Amino acid sequence: AEGFNVSCFHKDLDAFMARGRELTAQGITDDKQRDATRWKEVDDKKLAIGKDGFLTVLTGKSFDAATGQVAEAYTRWVVYVPYATAASTGLPVKPAPGMPWLMDPGTPGAHIMISPVRPK
């Protein structure tokens, strides 16, 4: 992938994230297939996902190690709320610019997306 991307997350999400990386390494690169596999493993109690785990993602065009600066930096946040629904959270399930929303509602991987509007 081009550019810079780093994710930081709570330790309770480590097994869930590691499993995603394992599946990718096995050639499962389709997000839906990878998620379905992990969600089934959570439902089957073979994989743990932290309740209310927090994730921060920083992306950018490039990273300058000498200055520690990310060019065109953009940060978004994710709060995992397994099995949450629109009814249980009051959040919409479709994105709108700059507004939080619930992605993958009703699944073990349900999470609140907080994505600010990207600067132009």
PDB file of C-alpha atoms in Angstrom:
ATOM      1  CA  ALA A   1       0.000   0.000   0.000  1.00  0.00           C
ATOM      2  CA  GLU A   2       1.178   3.488  -0.731  1.00  0.00           C
ATOM      3  CA  GLY A   3       1.447   6.064   2.004  1.00  0.00           C
ATOM      4  CA  PHE A   4       1.658   5.806   5.763  1.00  0.00           C
ATOM      5  CA  ASN A   5      -0.784   3.914   7.996  1.00  0.00           C
ATOM      6  CA  VAL A   6      -0.468   3.050  11.675  1.00  0.00           C
ATOM      7  CA  SER A   7      -3.073   1.671  14.071  1.00  0.00           C
ATOM      8  CA  CYS A   8      -2.979   1.653  17.854  1.00  0.00           C
ATOM      9  CA  PHE A   9      -5.503  -0.306  19.881  1.00  0.00           C
ATOM     10  CA  HIS A  10      -6.307  -1.496  23.373  1.00  0.00           C
ATOM     11  CA  LYS A  11      -4.604  -4.742  24.409  1.00  0.00           C
ATOM     12  CA  ASP A  12      -7.992  -6.506  24.659  1.00  0.00           C
ATOM     13  CA  LEU A  13      -8.277  -6.244  20.856  1.00  0.00           C
ATOM     14  CA  ASP A  14      -4.874  -7.837  20.252  1.00  0.00           C
ATOM     15  CA  ALA A  15      -6.084 -11.416  19.587  1.00  0.00           C
ATOM     16  CA  PHE A  16      -8.826 -10.173  17.229  1.00  0.00           C
ATOM     17  CA  MET A  17      -6.413  -7.971  15.284  1.00  0.00           C
ATOM     18  CA  ALA A  18      -3.708 -10.664  15.206  1.00  0.00           C
ATOM     19  CA  ARG A  19      -6.218 -13.134  13.771  1.00  0.00           C
ATOM     20  CA  GLY A  20      -7.049 -10.655  11.013  1.00  0.00           C
ATOM     21  CA  ARG A  21      -3.348 -10.396  10.149  1.00  0.00           C
ATOM     22  CA  GLU A  22      -3.053 -14.208  10.149  1.00  0.00           C
ATOM     23  CA  LEU A  23      -5.965 -14.543   7.746  1.00  0.00           C
ATOM     24  CA  THR A  24      -4.434 -11.910   5.451  1.00  0.00           C
ATOM     25  CA  ALA A  25      -1.122 -13.791   5.511  1.00  0.00           C
ATOM     26  CA  GLN A  26      -3.066 -16.931   4.513  1.00  0.00           C
ATOM     27  CA  GLY A  27      -4.316 -15.095   1.430  1.00  0.00           C
ATOM     28  CA  ILE A  28      -7.748 -14.071   2.720  1.00  0.00           C
ATOM     29  CA  THR A  29      -7.625 -10.432   1.646  1.00  0.00           C
ATOM     30  CA  ASP A  30     -11.348  -9.819   1.139  1.00  0.00           C
ATOM     31  CA  ASP A  31     -12.542  -7.772   4.136  1.00  0.00           C
ATOM     32  CA  LYS A  32     -15.979  -9.429   4.216  1.00  0.00           C
ATOM     33  CA  GLN A  33     -14.563 -12.951   4.184  1.00  0.00           C
ATOM     34  CA  ARG A  34     -11.931 -12.100   6.792  1.00  0.00           C
ATOM     35  CA  ASP A  35     -14.545 -10.477   9.049  1.00  0.00           C
ATOM     36  CA  ALA A  36     -17.012 -13.354   8.641  1.00  0.00           C
ATOM     37  CA  THR A  37     -14.287 -15.810   9.653  1.00  0.00           C
ATOM     38  CA  ARG A  38     -13.352 -13.844  12.770  1.00  0.00           C
ATOM     39  CA  TRP A  39     -16.971 -13.200  13.748  1.00  0.00           C
ATOM     40  CA  LYS A  40     -17.775 -16.910  13.539  1.00  0.00           C
ATOM     41  CA  GLU A  41     -14.746 -17.660  15.692  1.00  0.00           C
ATOM     42  CA  VAL A  42     -15.948 -15.108  18.272  1.00  0.00           C
ATOM     43  CA  ASP A  43     -19.464 -16.618  18.223  1.00  0.00           C
ATOM     44  CA  ASP A  44     -17.922 -20.097  18.629  1.00  0.00           C
ATOM     45  CA  LYS A  45     -15.844 -18.809  21.592  1.00  0.00           C
ATOM     46  CA  LYS A  46     -12.600 -19.637  19.747  1.00  0.00           C
ATOM     47  CA  LEU A  47     -11.531 -15.979  19.522  1.00  0.00           C
ATOM     48  CA  ALA A  48     -11.934 -13.153  22.002  1.00  0.00           C
ATOM     49  CA  ILE A  49     -12.765  -9.552  21.181  1.00  0.00           C
ATOM     50  CA  GLY A  50     -12.548  -6.901  23.846  1.00  0.00           C
ATOM     51  CA  LYS A  51     -15.781  -5.166  24.807  1.00  0.00           C
ATOM     52  CA  ASP A  52     -15.608  -1.442  24.159  1.00  0.00           C
ATOM     53  CA  GLY A  53     -12.070  -1.662  22.759  1.00  0.00           C
ATOM     54  CA  PHE A  54     -10.670   1.551  21.300  1.00  0.00           C
ATOM     55  CA  LEU A  55      -8.642   1.888  18.092  1.00  0.00           C
ATOM     56  CA  THR A  56      -6.922   4.916  16.574  1.00  0.00           C
ATOM     57  CA  VAL A  57      -5.822   4.966  12.935  1.00  0.00           C
ATOM     58  CA  LEU A  58      -3.407   7.569  11.562  1.00  0.00           C
ATOM     59  CA  THR A  59      -2.884   7.674   7.817  1.00  0.00           C
ATOM     60  CA  GLY A  60      -0.978  10.009   5.569  1.00  0.00           C
ATOM     61  CA  LYS A  61       0.810  10.467   2.294  1.00  0.00           C
ATOM     62  CA  SER A  62       4.227   9.755   3.813  1.00  0.00           C
ATOM     63  CA  PHE A  63       6.217   9.733   7.058  1.00  0.00           C
ATOM     64  CA  ASP A  64       9.444  11.659   7.591  1.00  0.00           C
ATOM     65  CA  ALA A  65      11.445   9.752  10.226  1.00  0.00           C
ATOM     66  CA  ALA A  66      13.878  12.652  10.698  1.00  0.00           C
ATOM     67  CA  THR A  67      11.140  15.082  11.756  1.00  0.00           C
ATOM     68  CA  GLY A  68       8.474  12.632  12.949  1.00  0.00           C
ATOM     69  CA  GLN A  69       5.956  14.334  10.665  1.00  0.00           C
ATOM     70  CA  VAL A  70       3.210  12.630   8.668  1.00  0.00           C
ATOM     71  CA  ALA A  71       2.398  14.442   5.420  1.00  0.00           C
ATOM     72  CA  GLU A  72      -1.335  15.008   4.920  1.00  0.00           C
ATOM     73  CA  ALA A  73      -2.116  13.322   8.249  1.00  0.00           C
ATOM     74  CA  TYR A  74      -5.649  12.084   8.908  1.00  0.00           C
ATOM     75  CA  THR A  75      -6.854  10.450  12.123  1.00  0.00           C
ATOM     76  CA  ARG A  76      -9.986   8.404  12.685  1.00  0.00           C
ATOM     77  CA  TRP A  77     -11.210   6.453  15.694  1.00  0.00           C
ATOM     78  CA  VAL A  78     -13.076   3.206  16.224  1.00  0.00           C
ATOM     79  CA  VAL A  79     -14.830   1.958  19.364  1.00  0.00           C
ATOM     80  CA  TYR A  80     -15.653  -1.760  19.297  1.00  0.00           C
ATOM     81  CA  VAL A  81     -19.059  -2.538  20.806  1.00  0.00           C
ATOM     82  CA  PRO A  82     -19.677  -6.235  20.008  1.00  0.00           C
ATOM     83  CA  TYR A  83     -23.252  -7.056  18.972  1.00  0.00           C
ATOM     84  CA  ALA A  84     -24.398  -3.418  19.313  1.00  0.00           C
ATOM     85  CA  THR A  85     -27.266  -2.281  17.092  1.00  0.00           C
ATOM     86  CA  ALA A  86     -28.772   1.019  16.031  1.00  0.00           C
ATOM     87  CA  ALA A  87     -31.493   0.425  18.630  1.00  0.00           C
ATOM     88  CA  SER A  88     -29.014  -0.220  21.458  1.00  0.00           C
ATOM     89  CA  THR A  89     -26.782   2.756  20.618  1.00  0.00           C
ATOM     90  CA  GLY A  90     -29.042   5.303  18.944  1.00  0.00           C
ATOM     91  CA  LEU A  91     -26.480   5.652  16.167  1.00  0.00           C
ATOM     92  CA  PRO A  92     -27.155   5.544  12.433  1.00  0.00           C
ATOM     93  CA  VAL A  93     -25.819   2.570  10.478  1.00  0.00           C
ATOM     94  CA  LYS A  94     -24.894   4.582   7.389  1.00  0.00           C
ATOM     95  CA  PRO A  95     -22.017   7.052   7.282  1.00  0.00           C
ATOM     96  CA  ALA A  96     -22.533  10.781   6.965  1.00  0.00           C
ATOM     97  CA  PRO A  97     -19.660  13.273   6.618  1.00  0.00           C
ATOM     98  CA  GLY A  98     -18.042  13.965   9.973  1.00  0.00           C
ATOM     99  CA  MET A  99     -20.658  12.083  12.017  1.00  0.00           C
ATOM    100  CA  PRO A 100     -20.171   8.954  14.148  1.00  0.00           C
ATOM    101  CA  TRP A 101     -22.013   5.860  12.942  1.00  0.00           C
ATOM    102  CA  LEU A 102     -22.310   2.166  13.743  1.00  0.00           C
ATOM    103  CA  MET A 103     -20.592  -0.211  11.321  1.00  0.00           C
ATOM    104  CA  ASP A 104     -21.375  -3.946  11.178  1.00  0.00           C
ATOM    105  CA  PRO A 105     -24.304  -3.707  13.622  1.00  0.00           C
ATOM    106  CA  GLY A 106     -25.416  -6.862  15.420  1.00  0.00           C
ATOM    107  CA  THR A 107     -22.142  -8.680  14.776  1.00  0.00           C
ATOM    108  CA  PRO A 108     -19.232  -9.464  17.090  1.00  0.00           C
ATOM    109  CA  GLY A 109     -17.289  -6.822  15.140  1.00  0.00           C
ATOM    110  CA  ALA A 110     -19.838  -4.016  15.578  1.00  0.00           C
ATOM    111  CA  HIS A 111     -18.000  -0.755  16.017  1.00  0.00           C
ATOM    112  CA  ILE A 112     -18.591   2.965  16.166  1.00  0.00           C
ATOM    113  CA  MET A 113     -16.732   4.810  13.416  1.00  0.00           C
ATOM    114  CA  ILE A 114     -15.642   8.367  14.167  1.00  0.00           C
ATOM    115  CA  SER A 115     -14.224   9.820  10.971  1.00  0.00           C
ATOM    116  CA  PRO A 116     -13.802  13.591  10.779  1.00  0.00           C
ATOM    117  CA  VAL A 117     -14.266  15.234   7.415  1.00  0.00           C
ATOM    118  CA  ARG A 118     -10.957  15.080   5.573  1.00  0.00           C
ATOM    119  CA  PRO A 119      -9.256  18.429   4.968  1.00  0.00           C
ATOM    120  CA  LYS A 120      -9.205  19.521   1.338  1.00  0.00           C
TER     121      LYS A 120
END
